[in-house]
Amino acid sequence: MPRLLRALTIATVLGFAATLYLGLFAAGTDIQQGAVQRIFYIHMPAFFGAFTAFGLSLFGGIMVLAGKSADWDKLALAGVEVGLAFALINLLTGAIWARPIWNTWWTWDPRLTSAAIMCLTYAAYLMLRAGFDDTERRRTFMSVYSILGFVTVLITLFIIRIVPETIHPVIVGASPQNAQGSFEATSGVMLALAPSLLLWLTLMPITLMWHRYRLEDRLESLNRAKLKALSE
Amino acid sequence: MTARLLKACALVFVLLLALGGAAAQDSVQTVPYLQTSGFNVPVLAGWDNQSTDAIAQFYSAEYKATIRAQIVALEDPPAAARTVLASWLDIETGPPVYNGKVNLADGTWHVLAFDINAATTASVMARRHGQGSVVISFVEAAPEARTMLLTLAQTDDALNTAAPEIDLALDPFAGVELAQLDDAGNIDMPSGQWQVYERPRLRALGMVFGNDSYIALQEGELGNLAALADAYNRTLLGFFVTPDNSLYLALGLAAAFAVLGLLVLSFFWRSRGIQQELALIETLTSDEE
Amino acid sequence: MKTSYVAAVLAIAGKDLRVELRSRELLSLMLIFALLSILVFSFALELDRVAREEAVSGVLWVTLIFASLLGLNRSLAQEYDQGNLDALLLAPLSRTAIFIGKFAGNALFTGLVALLLLPLMTALYGKNMLDPRLVLTTLVGIAGFCALGTLMATLTVKTRAREALLPVAMMPLALPFLLTAVRATKGILTNATEWQAWFQLLAGVALIYLVLCLLLFRFVVEE
């Protein structure tokens, strides 16, 4: 393992532990939503982590199509796999939060629907990728697909602005019973959210993707070794 | 074309980061709230905060009135209400002047009003909460006036007036009908617009919120009834219990850890599989040699 | 001799049309599928009067999308299997012209199916589906969907399980069309003003995909 990757891995694990501490203990309990509001410190950063990963995947796709090194395809694949895991965390934690707060696991709200579509799109990426035998063709075609797929990420991000009827909160809302206006429900939201957001935006996806990239490298060298052994 | 695309991507990325930061900014007007160990109520501005860890209590020397909210370990709300008054005022309460029930958004509340002694009157609302009862009480100790604060379900929720319920409440309180009072217009308070009816030495206030009428009645030397009604109303509507849903938090954390764990484990398994195959190929090729 | 761009587009679309006119294979297949789908939906959803009004826009779009998937698969599979695609690529033609030609052919067939479906559904479901706004929404939706479909079919035609992979790879990407088109159609049918917002969204998504597919098509055919 390269030294830098080892350092990154350690930093990510420590950072994750620190943001968990901040979110679970340092921030105050939301007096309105109760303890479950703390899921938010994972839920929202996980989406932005997926955004980084899918964004890097888009970037890898563009580089492949621009005729750059074939290694960019490995980056795209790593981005899809890690991003899909993050998007899944985003969906799951959202559903678990919604159960006590909205009284339902799932609702066909525009934002939730588009997030689910995003997940399906990248799940389809992995399936489609497995359908190609020719690696060179696969590289080009999957790059095309990763560019198309990123449209669903953008739609998920901007759908609140396009379709304002969403019930998905921007941040903790006002009390349903409090007719006199809103109030400070939680203390230390930004204290817990900002570091977590930063971690999921940068360290988490980069470290995990690097590990995935190395795995793909090794897989390729295995395939080469197999071919060599067969031809001998 | 690639360079331009890249630049556009970078721009979009930075823009989105800024948007995310902007979305996370909390810019709502805030109302100060009191958090006790079991529940939350708004802090009443201008009232003396006498709260302890388990009891929220606000006292106004000007009106000689106290508003108190607490949770008692008694499952019967009326009994809980009497217990609160008994331990607080150190007296046994007699039969209530008014006794009723009303369904609000957070459950069925029992509404009780008592004449404690010549100077003191008490209005109490109580509802079941888990193994105990929530009791929100209003005690007024001015010798020159009697005050009663009630909540009644609207007899006809299509109406936007509290007049029928004021009429209902006036009878047990003073033995009069609404028709014997004059309409004195409306008064605006932070809690909403209250209708005022009065005659010498008797005043009635009413406000509709949801499908319920909030009523305030006062007899004797008339003071600032609207301020009292407003404060009690705010406590009632602003009261809520923080839900206990830490199990869902645990479930959410477990889900996040499970997905991350599976991802890392799959990296590990695949990497081990590759290593094993490589070792196998190596032994096979070296055997041939 | 270099064929002009428009002539090339017309020639490719015209070729598809002539082949179709001779065999009437694809269009009749799509039409029969669409009819069956409408019947199946009526039975499966037990559409009474109220349910019909709620579900009719969904039925229309699901039917159209699956019918066009059927057409897309066959149209590209034919080109690929008979080596036409390679021949087209050898010709001194712009790649975008090939894309637009194939796209125009596919959109034309699906559009035809839609135009036959709309009066039929008007008769069957007792709703006026021939509203000009609805026809416009349908055509815009089909245009966007077929742009994406032409690219995706070209992409999946070279995979092992192409018939199965096209819907799997394409449906998530096409869901923005389905979502906005269904909402716009519903808005038109119930005379709600919100149809405009959904229609604009649909047109926007269609435009984005059209441009993206146009730009990306050359990577899918160049090897």
XYZ file of C-alpha atoms in Angstrom:
744
model
C 0.000 0.000 0.000
C 1.432 3.430 -0.907
C 2.343 5.615 2.050
C -0.117 8.310 1.055
C -2.990 5.842 0.828
C -2.145 4.469 4.240
C -2.142 7.987 5.690
C -5.437 8.753 3.936
C -7.020 5.572 5.274
C -5.989 6.350 8.825
C -7.161 9.957 8.461
C -10.525 8.792 7.089
C -11.115 6.316 9.892
C -10.136 8.864 12.549
C -12.154 11.577 10.838
C -15.202 9.324 10.623
C -14.909 8.515 14.328
C -14.562 12.224 15.122
C -17.606 13.258 13.061
C -19.606 10.445 14.638
C -18.634 11.767 18.052
C -19.601 15.308 17.065
C -22.933 14.196 15.609
C -23.892 11.733 18.305
C -22.608 13.445 21.431
C -21.352 16.998 20.901
C -24.439 18.340 19.112
C -27.554 18.865 21.224
C -30.618 16.666 20.885
C -33.248 18.168 18.614
C -36.082 18.964 21.054
C -38.663 18.530 18.335
C -37.538 15.439 16.431
C -35.687 13.709 19.225
C -32.540 11.630 18.889
C -33.320 10.427 15.364
C -32.449 13.863 13.980
C -28.779 12.925 14.477
C -29.098 10.640 11.429
C -29.059 13.856 9.457
C -25.307 14.205 10.150
C -24.791 11.060 8.069
C -27.763 11.287 5.713
C -26.938 14.565 4.015
C -23.111 14.175 3.924
C -23.612 10.701 2.391
C -25.454 12.275 -0.528
C -22.639 14.739 -1.085
C -20.146 11.904 -0.834
C -22.069 10.134 -3.580
C -21.985 13.390 -5.508
C -18.186 13.534 -5.321
C -17.844 9.885 -6.319
C -20.282 10.160 -9.243
C -18.653 13.453 -10.208
C -15.230 11.767 -10.361
C -16.821 8.975 -12.352
C -18.149 11.545 -14.829
C -14.688 13.089 -14.963
C -13.120 9.684 -15.619
C -15.639 9.074 -18.393
C -14.854 12.395 -20.058
C -11.118 11.683 -19.877
C -11.570 8.274 -21.516
C -13.624 9.772 -24.330
C -11.060 12.542 -24.728
C -8.600 9.788 -25.605
C -6.601 9.948 -22.402
C -5.208 6.917 -20.574
C -7.392 3.844 -20.110
C -6.711 4.121 -16.374
C -9.429 6.779 -16.177
C -11.969 4.029 -16.764
C -10.879 2.387 -13.523
C -11.475 5.674 -11.742
C -14.965 5.843 -13.254
C -15.759 2.325 -12.096
C -14.446 3.034 -8.578
C -16.558 6.183 -8.464
C -19.719 4.326 -9.436
C -19.228 1.575 -6.875
C -18.366 3.875 -3.971
C -20.999 6.433 -4.988
C -23.649 3.736 -5.159
C -22.809 2.631 -1.612
C -23.037 6.239 -0.399
C -26.315 6.830 -2.231
C -27.666 3.662 -0.655
C -26.667 4.938 2.800
C -28.400 8.200 1.946
C -31.617 6.415 0.953
C -31.608 3.992 3.901
C -30.899 6.590 6.577
C -33.518 8.848 4.998
C -36.149 6.116 5.141
C -35.258 5.291 8.746
C -35.487 8.972 9.679
C -38.805 9.346 7.873
C -40.445 6.485 9.770
C -40.746 8.296 13.141
C -40.933 11.813 11.672
C -43.231 11.410 8.645
C -44.803 8.225 9.977
C -43.858 6.323 6.817
C -40.723 4.638 5.485
C -41.162 5.979 1.998
C -43.205 8.518 0.118
C -43.191 9.308 -3.607
C -41.880 12.768 -3.050
C -39.999 14.211 -6.084
C -36.713 14.360 -4.216
C -36.961 10.828 -2.858
C -38.032 9.507 -6.236
C -35.157 11.156 -8.067
C -32.668 9.882 -5.468
C -33.984 6.363 -6.014
C -33.720 6.816 -9.792
C -30.111 7.909 -9.319
C -29.359 4.712 -7.414
C -31.014 2.570 -10.084
C -29.088 4.335 -12.828
C -25.743 3.470 -11.295
C -26.872 -0.044 -10.412
C -27.673 -0.385 -14.123
C -24.143 0.870 -14.883
C -22.662 -2.100 -13.060
C -25.023 -4.515 -14.808
C -24.371 -3.066 -18.233
C -20.632 -3.151 -17.586
C -20.793 -6.857 -16.886
C -22.469 -7.374 -20.279
C -19.431 -6.448 -22.384
C -16.733 -8.929 -23.350
C -14.498 -6.529 -25.229
C -12.664 -4.340 -22.683
C -11.916 -1.512 -25.116
C -15.536 -1.258 -26.214
C -16.634 -1.506 -22.600
C -14.378 1.379 -21.660
C -15.845 3.733 -24.255
C -19.438 2.688 -23.778
C -19.377 2.864 -20.009
C -17.843 6.333 -20.249
C -20.803 7.391 -22.373
C -23.148 5.884 -19.844
C -21.465 7.568 -16.878
C -21.904 10.943 -18.580
C -25.598 10.265 -19.243
C -26.070 8.921 -15.739
C -24.763 12.078 -14.145
C -27.889 13.865 -15.404
C -29.865 11.982 -12.731
C -27.449 13.250 -10.060
C -28.007 16.824 -11.189
C -31.765 16.297 -11.276
C -31.673 15.002 -7.699
C -29.698 18.026 -6.600
C -31.852 20.624 -8.268
C -35.293 19.073 -8.108
C -36.169 21.103 -4.983
C -35.722 24.227 -7.021
C -37.537 22.847 -10.078
C -40.449 21.129 -8.319
C -41.161 23.125 -5.187
C -43.900 20.778 -3.924
C -41.374 18.497 -2.245
C -41.830 17.836 1.467
C -38.147 17.047 1.884
C -36.805 19.509 4.467
C -33.879 21.798 3.754
C -33.091 21.735 7.457
C -35.099 21.213 10.651
C -38.464 22.900 10.286
C -40.924 24.662 12.571
C -43.030 22.898 15.161
C -46.427 21.802 13.891
C -48.017 22.941 17.118
C -46.122 26.115 17.614
C -48.386 28.693 16.020
C -46.193 31.552 17.151
C -43.307 30.940 14.782
C -40.157 28.915 14.653
C -37.534 28.290 17.259
C -34.013 27.018 17.670
C -34.584 23.280 17.873
C -31.015 22.067 18.118
C -27.732 23.458 19.281
C -24.522 22.778 17.444
C -25.979 21.726 14.078
C -23.252 23.425 12.113
C -20.573 22.213 14.534
C -21.526 18.611 13.759
C -22.593 19.041 10.134
C -19.708 21.019 8.644
C -16.885 18.567 9.522
C -19.032 15.602 8.520
C -19.899 17.214 5.200
C -16.251 17.962 4.548
C -15.199 14.403 5.403
C -17.835 12.772 3.168
C -17.159 15.204 0.347
C -13.427 14.564 0.236
C -11.660 11.965 2.377
C -14.319 9.228 2.408
C -14.899 8.891 -1.344
C -11.265 9.490 -2.290
C -9.871 6.888 0.121
C -12.459 4.253 -0.725
C -12.129 4.900 -4.459
C -8.375 4.616 -4.302
C -8.708 1.194 -2.661
C -11.229 0.166 -5.317
C -8.916 1.455 -8.041
C -6.041 -0.647 -6.729
C -8.339 -3.662 -6.631
C -9.170 -3.134 -10.305
C -5.441 -2.794 -11.034
C -4.760 -6.121 -9.413
C -7.649 -7.715 -11.251
C -6.141 -6.534 -14.511
C -2.725 -7.905 -13.668
C -4.374 -11.199 -12.727
C -6.069 -11.306 -16.133
C -2.749 -10.565 -17.790
C -1.069 -13.334 -15.798
C -3.855 -15.728 -16.813
C -3.407 -14.863 -20.490
C 0.335 -15.246 -20.200
C 0.019 -18.610 -18.471
C -2.392 -19.795 -21.134
C -0.210 -18.698 -24.032
C 2.884 -20.370 -22.611
C -13.889 20.655 -26.136
C -12.554 18.516 -23.283
C -10.942 21.471 -21.561
C -14.146 23.445 -21.755
C -16.153 20.513 -20.417
C -13.718 20.121 -17.553
C -13.939 23.790 -16.683
C -17.722 23.611 -16.751
C -17.668 20.570 -14.484
C -15.362 22.311 -11.996
C -17.595 25.380 -12.032
C -20.734 23.329 -11.434
C -18.984 21.500 -8.598
C -17.940 24.701 -6.820
C -21.412 26.149 -7.332
C -23.018 23.099 -5.805
C -20.694 23.282 -2.817
C -21.748 26.867 -2.254
C -25.403 25.867 -2.612
C -24.965 23.085 -0.074
C -23.414 25.561 2.348
C -26.247 28.022 1.783
C -28.852 25.318 2.315
C -27.279 24.401 5.635
C -27.569 27.959 6.949
C -30.374 28.303 9.455
C -31.991 31.690 9.134
C -35.375 31.366 10.859
C -36.646 33.661 13.562
C -36.329 31.942 16.896
C -38.542 31.807 19.963
C -36.712 31.008 23.206
C -37.689 27.612 24.570
C -37.328 26.078 27.984
C -36.161 22.471 28.026
C -36.883 20.456 31.134
C -35.942 16.833 31.572
C -39.282 15.642 30.194
C -40.806 18.279 27.932
C -40.428 21.691 26.295
C -42.397 24.927 26.689
C -41.839 28.430 25.338
C -40.239 30.865 27.769
C -42.824 33.542 28.618
C -41.286 36.963 28.072
C -41.912 39.354 30.976
C -42.719 36.523 33.379
C -40.441 35.431 36.193
C -38.855 32.090 35.302
C -39.037 29.872 38.402
C -38.483 26.567 36.622
C -36.639 23.596 38.058
C -35.358 20.533 36.216
C -38.740 18.772 36.169
C -41.176 21.696 36.457
C -41.606 24.674 34.142
C -43.013 27.582 36.118
C -43.514 31.224 35.215
C -44.749 33.823 37.714
C -46.052 37.298 37.128
C -46.007 39.566 40.193
C -48.010 42.148 38.269
C -50.952 39.805 37.684
C -50.324 37.629 40.774
C -50.547 34.676 38.402
C -48.483 31.515 37.919
C -48.337 29.141 34.957
C -46.846 25.742 35.649
C -46.277 22.695 33.458
C -45.120 19.326 34.736
C -45.434 15.580 34.210
C -46.879 13.574 37.138
C -46.671 9.803 37.578
C -50.445 9.323 37.685
C -52.292 7.770 34.761
C -55.638 9.444 35.506
C -55.393 13.056 34.239
C -58.051 14.606 36.568
C -56.455 12.903 39.570
C -53.052 14.153 38.393
C -54.462 17.677 38.124
C -55.806 17.566 41.693
C -52.532 16.115 42.987
C -50.568 18.956 41.408
C -52.815 21.586 42.975
C -52.850 19.799 46.341
C -49.080 19.511 46.628
C -48.470 22.959 45.175
C -51.071 25.045 47.039
C -51.258 22.722 50.047
C -55.055 22.437 49.995
C -57.657 19.859 49.046
C -59.600 20.948 45.992
C -63.384 20.908 46.173
C -65.688 20.109 43.268
C -64.598 21.818 40.036
C -66.411 24.871 38.699
C -65.922 23.516 35.207
C -65.061 19.993 34.091
C -64.750 19.003 30.442
C -62.653 17.297 27.785
C -61.209 18.513 24.505
C -59.274 16.789 21.706
C -56.218 18.721 20.605
C -53.540 17.721 18.086
C -51.488 15.932 20.747
C -54.272 14.022 22.553
C -57.336 14.323 24.739
C -57.013 16.989 27.395
C -59.136 17.166 30.541
C -60.106 20.747 31.301
C -60.798 21.620 34.956
C -61.361 24.883 36.806
C -61.500 25.355 40.585
C -62.274 28.122 43.056
C -59.595 27.374 45.646
C -60.427 30.125 48.170
C -61.623 33.730 48.210
C -58.454 34.987 46.552
C -57.308 32.049 44.456
C -58.644 30.393 41.326
C -57.027 27.582 39.349
C -57.489 26.406 35.746
C -55.877 23.112 34.784
C -55.445 21.101 31.590
C -54.203 17.533 31.852
C -53.688 14.618 29.448
C -52.288 11.095 29.543
C -48.646 10.744 28.591
C -47.149 7.264 28.742
C -47.275 6.053 32.333
C -48.152 9.502 33.679
C -49.988 12.711 32.920
C -49.039 16.103 31.615
C -50.508 18.865 33.778
C -50.493 22.494 32.706
C -52.001 24.715 35.363
C -52.786 28.381 35.774
C -53.233 29.797 39.268
C -54.336 33.359 39.875
C -54.063 34.688 43.445
C -55.322 38.256 43.139
C -57.986 38.779 45.858
C -59.836 41.379 43.785
C -60.620 39.107 40.819
C -61.630 35.581 39.790
C -60.114 34.237 36.584
C -60.792 31.068 34.605
C -59.056 29.889 31.428
C -60.705 27.088 29.447
C -60.481 25.248 26.170
C -63.659 23.941 24.544
C -64.227 22.072 21.319
C -66.240 24.182 18.877
C -69.891 23.176 18.747
C -69.867 24.038 15.050
C -66.380 24.084 13.549
C -67.601 25.870 10.451
C -67.998 29.023 12.525
C -65.054 31.351 12.957
C -66.250 32.718 16.284
C -65.809 31.555 19.840
C -69.107 33.139 20.944
C -71.075 29.850 21.449
C -68.325 28.442 23.658
C -68.021 31.695 25.651
C -71.741 31.362 26.292
C -71.260 27.754 27.456
C -68.415 28.695 29.804
C -70.067 31.805 31.295
C -72.901 29.834 32.883
C -70.881 27.713 35.341
C -68.474 30.603 35.960
C -70.841 33.473 36.737
C -74.326 32.166 36.059
C -74.929 34.590 33.182
C -75.447 34.302 29.439
C -73.418 35.864 26.663
C -76.431 37.980 25.666
C -76.088 39.877 28.928
C -72.614 41.101 27.912
C -71.667 43.785 25.367
C -69.527 43.075 22.336
C -66.308 45.065 22.904
C -64.625 44.286 19.603
C -61.363 42.401 19.076
C -57.916 42.567 20.577
C -54.728 41.377 18.826
C -52.214 39.386 20.845
C -49.151 37.364 19.720
C -51.264 34.207 20.002
C -53.945 35.592 17.682
C -57.045 37.728 17.611
C -59.286 37.485 20.675
C -62.966 38.482 20.729
C -63.901 40.562 23.776
C -67.299 40.694 25.519
C -67.818 42.638 28.734
C -70.054 44.332 31.254
C -69.074 46.013 34.525
C -67.041 43.608 36.692
C -67.207 40.774 34.113
C -65.138 40.173 30.963
C -64.984 37.254 28.543
C -62.346 36.615 25.849
C -62.437 33.952 23.154
C -60.249 32.856 20.258
C -60.679 30.084 17.718
C -57.604 28.014 16.848
C -58.047 24.845 14.852
C -61.464 23.479 15.766
C -61.298 24.644 19.367
C -62.167 27.785 21.236
C -59.801 29.157 23.848
C -61.798 31.041 26.488
C -60.732 33.422 29.263
C -63.203 34.722 31.856
C -62.668 37.255 34.643
C -64.936 38.632 37.351
C -64.349 41.423 39.899
C -61.677 44.141 39.483
C -60.827 43.635 35.826
C -57.097 43.370 35.108
C -55.169 42.568 31.943
C -57.076 39.403 31.077
C -55.777 39.361 27.510
C -52.163 39.082 28.692
C -53.035 36.153 30.947
C -55.026 34.395 28.238
C -52.208 34.943 25.758
C -49.546 33.542 28.108
C -51.591 30.442 29.003
C -52.475 29.864 25.374
C -48.853 30.067 24.326
C -47.836 27.565 26.974
C -50.621 25.189 25.931
C -49.940 25.333 22.205
C -46.183 25.516 22.553
C -45.927 22.568 24.929
C -44.510 19.410 23.432
C -42.609 16.359 24.520
C -39.403 15.452 22.692
C -40.139 12.026 21.171
C -37.971 9.110 22.208
C -36.822 7.547 18.949
C -33.247 6.599 19.753
C -34.008 3.096 18.448
C -34.431 4.523 14.971
C -31.154 6.378 15.367
C -29.488 3.067 16.237
C -31.158 1.443 13.221
C -29.961 4.250 10.931
C -26.406 3.966 12.215
C -26.521 0.189 11.817
C -27.679 0.591 8.200
C -24.895 3.059 7.404
C -22.278 0.847 9.018
C -23.645 -2.241 7.301
C -23.374 -0.690 3.826
C -19.900 0.723 4.463
C -18.824 -2.550 6.059
C -20.095 -4.588 3.131
C -18.252 -2.320 0.692
C -14.958 -2.625 2.559
C -15.427 -6.360 3.107
C -16.139 -6.900 -0.583
C -12.895 -5.078 -1.421
C -11.114 -7.364 0.982
C -12.720 -10.576 -0.300
C -12.142 -9.749 -3.943
C -8.542 -8.790 -3.227
C -7.971 -12.082 -1.410
C -9.559 -14.018 -4.266
C -7.230 -12.318 -6.729
C -4.213 -13.114 -4.569
C -5.191 -16.771 -4.320
C -5.655 -17.048 -8.065
C -2.324 -15.333 -8.699
C -0.609 -17.765 -6.334
C -2.315 -20.662 -8.097
C -1.165 -19.482 -11.516
C 2.340 -19.051 -10.182
C 2.499 -22.580 -8.820
C 1.015 -23.976 -12.041
C 3.521 -22.183 -14.265
C 6.455 -23.092 -12.030
C 5.323 -26.741 -12.057
C 5.441 -26.804 -15.819
C 8.966 -25.539 -15.799
C -18.919 12.996 -53.700
C -20.023 14.212 -50.293
C -23.705 13.989 -49.586
C -25.188 17.010 -47.950
C -26.052 16.719 -44.267
C -29.811 17.047 -44.628
C -29.868 14.660 -47.567
C -27.964 12.101 -45.505
C -30.395 12.391 -42.606
C -33.347 12.064 -44.956
C -31.788 9.133 -46.767
C -31.220 7.175 -43.553
C -34.666 7.911 -42.153
C -36.188 7.238 -45.573
C -34.407 3.903 -45.804
C -35.903 2.819 -42.479
C -39.292 3.990 -43.651
C -39.063 2.105 -46.965
C -37.961 -1.081 -45.259
C -40.864 -0.720 -42.923
C -43.342 0.022 -45.684
C -42.284 -3.146 -47.452
C -42.348 -5.500 -44.489
C -44.691 -3.663 -42.119
C -43.040 -5.799 -39.481
C -41.922 -3.302 -36.862
C -44.860 -0.948 -36.886
C -47.446 -3.695 -36.721
C -45.502 -5.329 -33.908
C -45.393 -2.092 -31.932
C -49.057 -1.404 -32.582
C -50.241 -4.818 -31.533
C -48.093 -4.620 -28.446
C -49.580 -1.204 -27.602
C -53.140 -2.466 -28.067
C -52.473 -5.522 -25.932
C -50.869 -3.407 -23.266
C -53.907 -1.110 -23.073
C -56.224 -4.101 -22.791
C -54.037 -5.751 -20.173
C -53.967 -2.564 -18.143
C -57.751 -2.238 -18.277
C -58.145 -5.754 -16.912
C -55.254 -5.678 -14.470
C -56.179 -2.362 -12.894
C -59.933 -3.134 -13.076
C -60.326 0.378 -14.274
C -63.582 1.814 -13.101
C -64.501 5.366 -13.949
C -62.507 7.084 -11.194
C -59.471 4.807 -11.359
C -59.383 5.244 -15.129
C -59.104 9.004 -14.837
C -56.284 8.615 -12.335
C -54.384 5.949 -14.239
C -54.917 6.872 -17.869
C -51.808 9.051 -18.216
C -49.673 6.339 -16.651
C -51.144 3.706 -18.952
C -50.447 5.871 -21.993
C -46.798 6.462 -21.154
C -45.887 3.018 -19.944
C -47.422 1.610 -23.120
C -45.598 4.089 -25.347
C -42.252 3.548 -23.665
C -42.398 -0.216 -23.872
C -43.649 -0.115 -27.450
C -40.766 2.149 -28.428
C -38.280 -0.080 -26.577
C -39.520 -2.920 -28.728
C -38.983 -0.865 -31.874
C -35.595 0.477 -30.819
C -34.232 -2.954 -30.105
C -35.285 -4.317 -33.463
C -34.293 -1.284 -35.487
C -30.712 -1.273 -34.218
C -30.376 -5.044 -34.062
C -31.282 -5.261 -37.742
C -28.715 -2.633 -38.720
C -26.030 -4.312 -36.670
C -26.695 -7.919 -37.665
C -26.894 -7.192 -41.357
C -23.751 -5.056 -41.228
C -25.595 -1.917 -42.306
C -24.153 0.070 -39.430
C -20.589 -0.636 -40.537
C -21.499 0.294 -44.079
C -23.006 3.552 -42.880
C -19.878 4.283 -40.864
C -17.687 3.673 -43.902
C -19.699 6.161 -45.909
C -18.385 9.748 -45.799
C -21.165 10.870 -43.506
C -21.201 12.962 -40.370
C -21.788 10.794 -37.304
C -24.452 13.170 -36.089
C -26.271 12.762 -39.392
C -26.405 9.008 -38.853
C -27.692 9.577 -35.338
C -30.345 12.044 -36.431
C -31.412 9.759 -39.267
C -31.805 6.737 -37.013
C -33.415 8.867 -34.312
C -35.886 10.371 -36.792
C -36.898 6.907 -37.986
C -37.434 5.615 -34.453
C -39.285 8.727 -33.308
C -41.472 8.562 -36.421
C -42.577 4.995 -35.700
C -43.245 5.637 -32.020
C -44.988 8.881 -32.918
C -47.216 7.016 -35.352
C -48.105 4.488 -32.684
C -48.906 7.358 -30.322
C -51.070 9.123 -32.872
C -53.066 5.936 -33.402
C -53.191 5.255 -29.674
C -54.560 8.642 -28.659
C -57.891 8.486 -30.543
C -58.254 4.870 -29.500
C -57.793 5.717 -25.836
C -60.211 8.607 -26.261
C -62.814 6.103 -27.389
C -61.960 3.447 -24.801
C -61.530 5.607 -21.711
C -63.915 8.442 -22.465
C -61.316 11.140 -21.952
C -60.373 13.687 -24.574
C -56.859 12.575 -25.418
C -56.784 14.578 -28.647
C -56.230 17.888 -26.891
C -53.504 19.699 -28.926
C -51.524 20.272 -25.717
C -51.591 16.551 -25.030
C -50.491 15.714 -28.572
C -47.627 18.184 -28.221
C -46.585 16.715 -24.850
C -46.699 13.222 -26.316
C -44.539 14.176 -29.294
C -41.974 16.029 -27.181
C -41.789 13.140 -24.735
C -41.337 10.649 -27.552
C -38.661 12.777 -29.185
C -36.596 12.892 -25.990
C -37.136 9.252 -25.204
C -36.197 8.124 -28.702
C -33.034 10.253 -28.691
C -31.906 8.482 -25.545
C -33.204 5.169 -26.886
C -31.316 5.391 -30.165
C -28.049 5.965 -28.326
C -28.706 3.309 -25.699
C -29.798 0.739 -28.271
C -26.616 1.353 -30.267
C -24.711 0.886 -27.044
C -26.410 -2.293 -25.828
C -26.666 -3.947 -29.228
C -23.067 -5.073 -28.876
C -23.543 -6.671 -25.466
C -24.277 -10.318 -24.798
C -27.840 -9.983 -23.500
C -28.917 -6.996 -25.547
C -32.693 -7.470 -25.457
C -32.613 -7.740 -21.682
C -30.025 -5.053 -21.094
C -31.649 -2.260 -23.074
C -34.600 -1.789 -20.706
C -32.445 -2.236 -17.605
C -29.867 0.291 -18.731
C -32.360 2.685 -20.222
C -35.295 2.792 -17.813
C -33.511 4.662 -14.993
C -32.254 7.249 -17.458
C -35.702 7.496 -19.031
C -37.536 7.904 -15.719
C -37.203 11.705 -15.820
C -39.226 11.586 -19.070
C -41.788 9.205 -17.680
C -42.221 11.232 -14.506
C -42.605 14.629 -16.124
C -44.634 13.377 -19.077
C -47.102 11.524 -16.853
C -47.536 14.575 -14.614
C -47.992 16.902 -17.587
C -50.511 14.541 -19.202
C -52.416 14.215 -15.955
C -52.440 17.993 -15.584
C -53.860 18.408 -19.087
C -56.507 15.732 -18.568
C -57.661 17.237 -15.272
C -57.334 20.781 -16.615
C -54.859 21.746 -13.901
C -52.568 24.709 -14.560
C -49.533 22.806 -13.270
C -49.216 20.940 -16.567
C -47.194 23.849 -17.937
C -44.451 23.540 -15.338
C -44.220 19.790 -15.969
C -44.249 20.273 -19.713
C -41.407 22.780 -19.498
C -39.460 20.358 -17.355
C -40.123 17.585 -19.864
C -38.984 19.764 -22.759
C -35.866 20.755 -20.815
C -34.946 17.163 -20.042
C -35.631 16.157 -23.660
C -33.370 18.928 -24.925
C -30.545 18.014 -22.516
C -30.665 14.358 -23.539
C -30.929 15.200 -27.240
C -27.794 17.343 -27.089
C -25.913 14.848 -24.921
C -26.819 11.934 -27.170
C -25.875 13.877 -30.262
C -22.460 14.632 -28.761
C -21.874 11.126 -27.425
C -23.105 9.115 -30.421
C -19.784 9.172 -32.253
C -18.093 7.415 -29.327
C -20.629 4.624 -29.456
C -20.066 3.863 -33.154
C -16.368 4.672 -33.448
C -14.075 1.820 -32.640
